[in-house]
C-alpha cells in the first residue's frame, strides 16, 4: 500500500451533467478525481479561511459522502474538509479491478491523498469507513494527523443478530436473491428500513431529510453495479474480520500513532456498544465519546455533539504538536 507503487494521477474536469437527484448542499462542491483504474467523487466543504489543515471523511457500507453533510459545516472553522465516495458508492463508479476489500478501499483513499498532496489529514471514518481509516492510520501514519472513528467496523466475535443480514450479503448469491425478493419494495420502504437499522431514533429524520434519502435511493437502485458493490464490500468486511497477524484490524489499531477519538452509540444495531471498551484499550491514548441514545451514524444523529468532541481532539493535538516543536 506504499505510494511508491502509484502511477501518475490527474484531476478530471467535472462531468458536463449530473443526475439531478445527486444532492449538493449549500457550501459544498462536488468534483471527480481520475486515478489509474479508479475514479473517485469528492465532496468538498472548504474551510472558512485559507490555510486551515485538511480533513477527509470516509463513509460506511451503503453510504456516501452525503453522510457527512451535517458534520462538515460544523468543523469548517477548523479544517478544510473533503468527503470521498468510496469506489462503487455515491457517485464514484466501480474500481476497474473489482476490489472492494477493506484494503482495496484503503488503497483508493491513500491514492487520493497522495495524488492531491493533502496529507497529513484529520481522518474521520464511520462503520466500514472506520475500518478503512484504521488501516490507513496503521500503514501510512504520515498521512494522518488525528483519527476519529464513529462506530468503526472492527472484528467482533459475537456480532449482534441485527447485524447478521449485513454479513449474509457477503455470501455468494445472497445479494442477487435479496434484490429479487425485494423487487417490489419502493425506495421509501428501503430507506425507512435502513433508517430503522442505523438510527437510534428514526423519528429524528426530518421530512426533508427523508425526501433527499429517497431520491438518492432511487438513483442508486438504477445503477447496474449497486448490489455488486454492496455484496463485495460486505465480503471485504467479513474477510477483514478473519485476518490474523499483523494485518488484523485489532493489531493495526494497536499500531496507530495518531491521537484518536472513538464514538459509540448505545442503540447501535450494527456495531456493539460493548466494543467501545476494547477499542479504547486498543488505540493507545485514545479518548472515548459514548452516546447512549445514538445508533450507528452519530455524526448524522448528533452532529453538534460529535463536532464538539472532534474540535477538542484537533485543538489538543495541534497544541501538543506546537509544544513539541518548540521544545
mmCIF file of C-alpha atoms in Angstrom, residues 40-277:
data_model
loop_
_atom_site.group_PDB
_atom_site.id
_atom_site.type_symbol
_atom_site.label_atom_id
_atom_site.label_comp_id
_atom_site.label_asym_id
_atom_site.label_seq_id
_atom_site.Cartn_x
_atom_site.Cartn_y
_atom_site.Cartn_z
ATOM 1 C CA UNK A 40 -13.442 8.938 -7.117
ATOM 2 C CA UNK A 41 -16.008 11.627 -6.421
ATOM 3 C CA UNK A 42 -15.063 14.107 -3.715
ATOM 4 C CA UNK A 43 -17.500 16.354 -1.853
ATOM 5 C CA UNK A 44 -15.620 19.391 -0.562
ATOM 6 C CA UNK A 45 -16.589 21.777 2.208
ATOM 7 C CA UNK A 46 -13.848 24.438 2.095
ATOM 8 C CA UNK A 47 -12.681 25.911 5.356
ATOM 9 C CA UNK A 48 -13.910 29.297 6.496
ATOM 10 C CA UNK A 49 -10.485 30.811 5.831
ATOM 11 C CA UNK A 50 -7.360 29.910 3.849
ATOM 12 C CA UNK A 51 -4.620 27.814 5.364
ATOM 13 C CA UNK A 52 -6.730 25.512 7.542
ATOM 14 C CA UNK A 53 -5.459 21.918 7.875
ATOM 15 C CA UNK A 54 -7.158 19.341 5.650
ATOM 16 C CA UNK A 55 -9.684 16.752 6.804
ATOM 17 C CA UNK A 56 -11.008 13.689 4.979
ATOM 18 C CA UNK A 57 -14.272 11.917 5.787
ATOM 19 C CA UNK A 58 -14.857 8.245 4.848
ATOM 20 C CA UNK A 59 -18.375 6.790 4.843
ATOM 21 C CA UNK A 60 -19.576 3.292 5.661
ATOM 22 C CA UNK A 61 -21.188 0.383 3.794
ATOM 23 C CA UNK A 62 -24.073 1.552 1.632
ATOM 24 C CA UNK A 63 -23.354 5.181 2.480
ATOM 25 C CA UNK A 64 -21.802 8.070 0.594
ATOM 26 C CA UNK A 65 -20.098 11.388 1.128
ATOM 27 C CA UNK A 66 -23.539 12.848 1.863
ATOM 28 C CA UNK A 67 -23.407 11.099 5.230
ATOM 29 C CA UNK A 68 -21.025 13.854 6.371
ATOM 30 C CA UNK A 69 -23.012 16.868 5.164
ATOM 31 C CA UNK A 70 -24.355 17.589 8.657
ATOM 32 C CA UNK A 71 -20.936 17.437 10.352
ATOM 33 C CA UNK A 72 -18.697 19.136 7.815
ATOM 34 C CA UNK A 73 -20.057 22.689 8.169
ATOM 35 C CA UNK A 74 -19.700 22.458 11.951
ATOM 36 C CA UNK A 75 -15.964 21.879 11.514
ATOM 37 C CA UNK A 76 -15.358 24.303 8.633
ATOM 38 C CA UNK A 77 -13.941 26.891 11.028
ATOM 39 C CA UNK A 78 -11.204 24.428 11.977
ATOM 40 C CA UNK A 79 -10.473 22.291 8.888
ATOM 41 C CA UNK A 80 -10.680 22.314 5.109
ATOM 42 C CA UNK A 81 -12.934 19.317 4.638
ATOM 43 C CA UNK A 82 -13.406 16.728 1.906
ATOM 44 C CA UNK A 83 -15.604 13.629 1.952
ATOM 45 C CA UNK A 84 -14.953 10.832 -0.515
ATOM 46 C CA UNK A 85 -17.379 8.484 -2.240
ATOM 47 C CA UNK A 86 -15.619 5.117 -1.997
ATOM 48 C CA UNK A 87 -15.413 3.068 -5.225
ATOM 49 C CA UNK A 88 -18.880 1.857 -6.260
ATOM 50 C CA UNK A 89 -20.701 4.135 -3.801
ATOM 51 C CA UNK A 90 -22.228 7.586 -4.050
ATOM 52 C CA UNK A 91 -21.229 8.972 -7.439
ATOM 53 C CA UNK A 92 -17.959 7.009 -7.729
ATOM 54 C CA UNK A 93 -18.043 4.218 -10.319
ATOM 55 C CA UNK A 94 -16.738 0.731 -9.504
ATOM 56 C CA UNK A 95 -12.973 0.192 -9.490
ATOM 57 C CA UNK A 96 -11.584 -1.411 -12.643
ATOM 58 C CA UNK A 97 -10.159 -4.344 -10.677
ATOM 59 C CA UNK A 98 -13.382 -5.031 -8.762
ATOM 60 C CA UNK A 99 -11.506 -4.875 -5.451
ATOM 61 C CA UNK A 100 -13.962 -3.912 -2.704
ATOM 62 C CA UNK A 101 -11.908 -5.255 0.193
ATOM 63 C CA UNK A 102 -11.088 -3.061 3.175
ATOM 64 C CA UNK A 103 -7.525 -2.962 1.858
ATOM 65 C CA UNK A 104 -8.795 -2.037 -1.615
ATOM 66 C CA UNK A 105 -10.853 0.837 -0.227
ATOM 67 C CA UNK A 106 -7.914 1.934 1.933
ATOM 68 C CA UNK A 107 -5.619 1.880 -1.093
ATOM 69 C CA UNK A 108 -8.112 4.037 -3.015
ATOM 70 C CA UNK A 109 -8.132 6.647 -0.237
ATOM 71 C CA UNK A 110 -4.343 6.584 0.016
ATOM 72 C CA UNK A 111 -4.068 7.139 -3.723
ATOM 73 C CA UNK A 112 -6.449 10.077 -3.460
ATOM 74 C CA UNK A 113 -4.415 11.660 -0.662
ATOM 75 C CA UNK A 114 -1.090 11.062 -2.372
ATOM 76 C CA UNK A 115 -2.371 12.442 -5.676
ATOM 77 C CA UNK A 116 -3.662 15.634 -4.071
ATOM 78 C CA UNK A 117 -0.722 16.026 -1.689
ATOM 79 C CA UNK A 118 -3.190 16.807 1.113
ATOM 80 C CA UNK A 119 -1.665 14.655 3.803
ATOM 81 C CA UNK A 120 -1.395 14.572 6.681
ATOM 82 C CA UNK A 121 -5.136 14.972 7.233
ATOM 83 C CA UNK A 122 -7.548 14.786 10.103
ATOM 84 C CA UNK A 123 -9.127 11.459 9.119
ATOM 85 C CA UNK A 124 -12.689 10.553 10.089
ATOM 86 C CA UNK A 125 -14.397 7.234 9.322
ATOM 87 C CA UNK A 126 -17.762 5.646 10.056
ATOM 88 C CA UNK A 127 -18.535 1.912 10.129
ATOM 89 C CA UNK A 128 -16.700 0.280 7.194
ATOM 90 C CA UNK A 129 -15.036 3.652 6.704
ATOM 91 C CA UNK A 130 -13.751 3.320 10.266
ATOM 92 C CA UNK A 131 -12.059 0.033 9.378
ATOM 93 C CA UNK A 132 -10.622 1.656 6.262
ATOM 94 C CA UNK A 133 -9.368 4.641 8.268
ATOM 95 C CA UNK A 134 -7.810 2.345 10.888
ATOM 96 C CA UNK A 135 -5.858 0.516 8.205
ATOM 97 C CA UNK A 136 -4.683 3.783 6.648
ATOM 98 C CA UNK A 137 -3.544 5.194 10.001
ATOM 99 C CA UNK A 138 -1.614 1.990 10.730
ATOM 100 C CA UNK A 139 0.177 1.566 7.395
ATOM 101 C CA UNK A 140 0.606 5.235 6.436
ATOM 102 C CA UNK A 141 0.988 7.210 9.676
ATOM 103 C CA UNK A 142 2.481 10.052 7.634
ATOM 104 C CA UNK A 143 -0.974 10.711 6.159
ATOM 105 C CA UNK A 144 -2.895 11.050 9.435
ATOM 106 C CA UNK A 145 -2.830 13.942 11.945
ATOM 107 C CA UNK A 146 -5.759 12.755 14.056
ATOM 108 C CA UNK A 147 -8.165 9.856 13.731
ATOM 109 C CA UNK A 148 -11.881 9.907 14.536
ATOM 110 C CA UNK A 149 -13.766 6.611 14.344
ATOM 111 C CA UNK A 150 -17.556 6.550 14.618
ATOM 112 C CA UNK A 151 -18.909 3.040 15.198
ATOM 113 C CA UNK A 152 -15.908 1.508 13.402
ATOM 114 C CA UNK A 153 -16.447 -1.933 11.855
ATOM 115 C CA UNK A 154 -13.766 -3.757 13.822
ATOM 116 C CA UNK A 155 -13.931 -7.540 14.319
ATOM 117 C CA UNK A 156 -16.473 -8.866 16.817
ATOM 118 C CA UNK A 157 -16.582 -12.496 17.868
ATOM 119 C CA UNK A 158 -20.253 -12.272 18.830
ATOM 120 C CA UNK A 159 -21.960 -9.907 16.430
ATOM 121 C CA UNK A 160 -25.460 -8.684 17.254
ATOM 122 C CA UNK A 161 -28.288 -10.504 15.498
ATOM 123 C CA UNK A 162 -29.390 -7.267 13.890
ATOM 124 C CA UNK A 163 -26.017 -7.183 12.095
ATOM 125 C CA UNK A 164 -26.343 -10.685 10.621
ATOM 126 C CA UNK A 165 -28.188 -9.623 7.433
ATOM 127 C CA UNK A 166 -25.244 -7.402 6.507
ATOM 128 C CA UNK A 167 -22.864 -10.330 6.939
ATOM 129 C CA UNK A 168 -25.176 -12.557 4.884
ATOM 130 C CA UNK A 169 -24.772 -10.187 1.941
ATOM 131 C CA UNK A 170 -21.190 -11.423 1.753
ATOM 132 C CA UNK A 171 -22.335 -14.932 0.834
ATOM 133 C CA UNK A 172 -22.364 -15.729 -2.900
ATOM 134 C CA UNK A 173 -25.800 -15.282 -4.449
ATOM 135 C CA UNK A 174 -27.446 -13.709 -1.407
ATOM 136 C CA UNK A 175 -27.360 -10.153 -2.756
ATOM 137 C CA UNK A 176 -28.995 -11.138 -6.049
ATOM 138 C CA UNK A 177 -31.561 -13.209 -4.153
ATOM 139 C CA UNK A 178 -32.372 -10.313 -1.855
ATOM 140 C CA UNK A 179 -32.643 -7.999 -4.858
ATOM 141 C CA UNK A 180 -35.223 -10.330 -6.408
ATOM 142 C CA UNK A 181 -37.164 -10.789 -3.170
ATOM 143 C CA UNK A 182 -37.377 -7.033 -2.589
ATOM 144 C CA UNK A 183 -38.038 -6.045 -6.180
ATOM 145 C CA UNK A 184 -41.481 -4.790 -5.206
ATOM 146 C CA UNK A 185 -40.212 -2.548 -2.421
ATOM 147 C CA UNK A 186 -40.417 1.171 -3.039
ATOM 148 C CA UNK A 187 -37.393 3.395 -2.494
ATOM 149 C CA UNK A 188 -39.126 4.867 0.551
ATOM 150 C CA UNK A 189 -39.673 1.423 2.066
ATOM 151 C CA UNK A 190 -35.982 0.650 1.620
ATOM 152 C CA UNK A 191 -34.924 3.956 3.140
ATOM 153 C CA UNK A 192 -37.179 3.510 6.153
ATOM 154 C CA UNK A 193 -35.705 0.047 6.714
ATOM 155 C CA UNK A 194 -32.179 1.490 6.597
ATOM 156 C CA UNK A 195 -33.109 4.303 8.980
ATOM 157 C CA UNK A 196 -34.652 1.819 11.425
ATOM 158 C CA UNK A 197 -31.378 -0.131 11.379
ATOM 159 C CA UNK A 198 -28.939 2.787 11.515
ATOM 160 C CA UNK A 199 -30.614 5.428 13.684
ATOM 161 C CA UNK A 200 -31.138 5.241 17.424
ATOM 162 C CA UNK A 201 -34.411 7.092 16.830
ATOM 163 C CA UNK A 202 -35.507 7.246 13.172
ATOM 164 C CA UNK A 203 -38.061 9.919 14.102
ATOM 165 C CA UNK A 204 -35.155 12.372 14.259
ATOM 166 C CA UNK A 205 -35.049 12.368 10.459
ATOM 167 C CA UNK A 206 -36.933 15.349 9.067
ATOM 168 C CA UNK A 207 -39.388 15.113 6.184
ATOM 169 C CA UNK A 208 -36.863 16.933 4.022
ATOM 170 C CA UNK A 209 -34.103 14.539 5.038
ATOM 171 C CA UNK A 210 -36.317 11.568 4.238
ATOM 172 C CA UNK A 211 -37.157 13.002 0.828
ATOM 173 C CA UNK A 212 -33.488 13.510 -0.009
ATOM 174 C CA UNK A 213 -32.668 9.961 1.120
ATOM 175 C CA UNK A 214 -35.466 8.512 -1.028
ATOM 176 C CA UNK A 215 -34.249 10.448 -4.081
ATOM 177 C CA UNK A 216 -30.726 9.152 -3.522
ATOM 178 C CA UNK A 217 -32.004 5.585 -3.109
ATOM 179 C CA UNK A 218 -33.948 5.852 -6.363
ATOM 180 C CA UNK A 219 -30.788 6.970 -8.129
ATOM 181 C CA UNK A 220 -28.663 4.189 -6.685
ATOM 182 C CA UNK A 221 -31.146 1.453 -7.497
ATOM 183 C CA UNK A 222 -30.811 2.366 -11.170
ATOM 184 C CA UNK A 223 -27.061 1.706 -11.062
ATOM 185 C CA UNK A 224 -26.209 -1.690 -12.588
ATOM 186 C CA UNK A 225 -23.478 -2.288 -10.001
ATOM 187 C CA UNK A 226 -25.438 -1.311 -6.867
ATOM 188 C CA UNK A 227 -25.897 -4.815 -5.436
ATOM 189 C CA UNK A 228 -22.468 -5.980 -6.566
ATOM 190 C CA UNK A 229 -20.770 -3.119 -4.703
ATOM 191 C CA UNK A 230 -22.810 -3.886 -1.586
ATOM 192 C CA UNK A 231 -22.104 -7.633 -1.716
ATOM 193 C CA UNK A 232 -18.400 -7.359 -2.458
ATOM 194 C CA UNK A 233 -17.846 -4.687 0.203
ATOM 195 C CA UNK A 234 -19.735 -6.820 2.740
ATOM 196 C CA UNK A 235 -17.490 -9.727 1.806
ATOM 197 C CA UNK A 236 -14.492 -7.426 2.251
ATOM 198 C CA UNK A 237 -15.553 -6.601 5.811
ATOM 199 C CA UNK A 238 -16.075 -10.287 6.666
ATOM 200 C CA UNK A 239 -12.676 -11.161 5.166
ATOM 201 C CA UNK A 240 -11.035 -8.375 7.181
ATOM 202 C CA UNK A 241 -12.602 -9.800 10.340
ATOM 203 C CA UNK A 242 -10.921 -13.156 9.722
ATOM 204 C CA UNK A 243 -7.436 -11.796 9.049
ATOM 205 C CA UNK A 244 -4.916 -12.500 11.766
ATOM 206 C CA UNK A 245 -1.343 -11.483 12.427
ATOM 207 C CA UNK A 246 -0.031 -8.041 11.571
ATOM 208 C CA UNK A 247 -2.817 -7.496 9.023
ATOM 209 C CA UNK A 248 -5.581 -7.999 11.586
ATOM 210 C CA UNK A 249 -7.550 -4.828 12.276
ATOM 211 C CA UNK A 250 -7.124 -5.047 16.055
ATOM 212 C CA UNK A 251 -3.366 -5.492 15.642
ATOM 213 C CA UNK A 252 -3.325 -2.496 13.329
ATOM 214 C CA UNK A 253 -5.350 -0.488 15.837
ATOM 215 C CA UNK A 254 -2.555 -1.032 18.335
ATOM 216 C CA UNK A 255 -0.068 0.411 15.825
ATOM 217 C CA UNK A 256 -1.940 3.693 15.297
ATOM 218 C CA UNK A 257 0.122 6.643 16.488
ATOM 219 C CA UNK A 258 -2.305 9.467 15.722
ATOM 220 C CA UNK A 259 -4.414 10.972 18.525
ATOM 221 C CA UNK A 260 -7.693 9.086 18.304
ATOM 222 C CA UNK A 261 -11.326 9.792 19.151
ATOM 223 C CA UNK A 262 -13.760 6.871 19.369
ATOM 224 C CA UNK A 263 -17.516 7.444 19.161
ATOM 225 C CA UNK A 264 -20.013 4.697 20.022
ATOM 226 C CA UNK A 265 -23.806 4.716 20.172
ATOM 227 C CA UNK A 266 -25.762 2.893 22.851
ATOM 228 C CA UNK A 267 -28.511 1.965 20.367
ATOM 229 C CA UNK A 268 -26.194 0.848 17.596
ATOM 230 C CA UNK A 269 -27.633 -2.286 15.975
ATOM 231 C CA UNK A 270 -24.633 -2.940 13.727
ATOM 232 C CA UNK A 271 -21.578 -2.339 15.938
ATOM 233 C CA UNK A 272 -21.994 -3.457 19.510
ATOM 234 C CA UNK A 273 -21.775 -0.799 22.200
ATOM 235 C CA UNK A 274 -19.721 -3.234 24.277
ATOM 236 C CA UNK A 275 -16.861 -2.918 21.748
ATOM 237 C CA UNK A 276 -16.169 0.615 22.962
ATOM 238 C CA UNK A 277 -14.113 -0.609 25.908
#
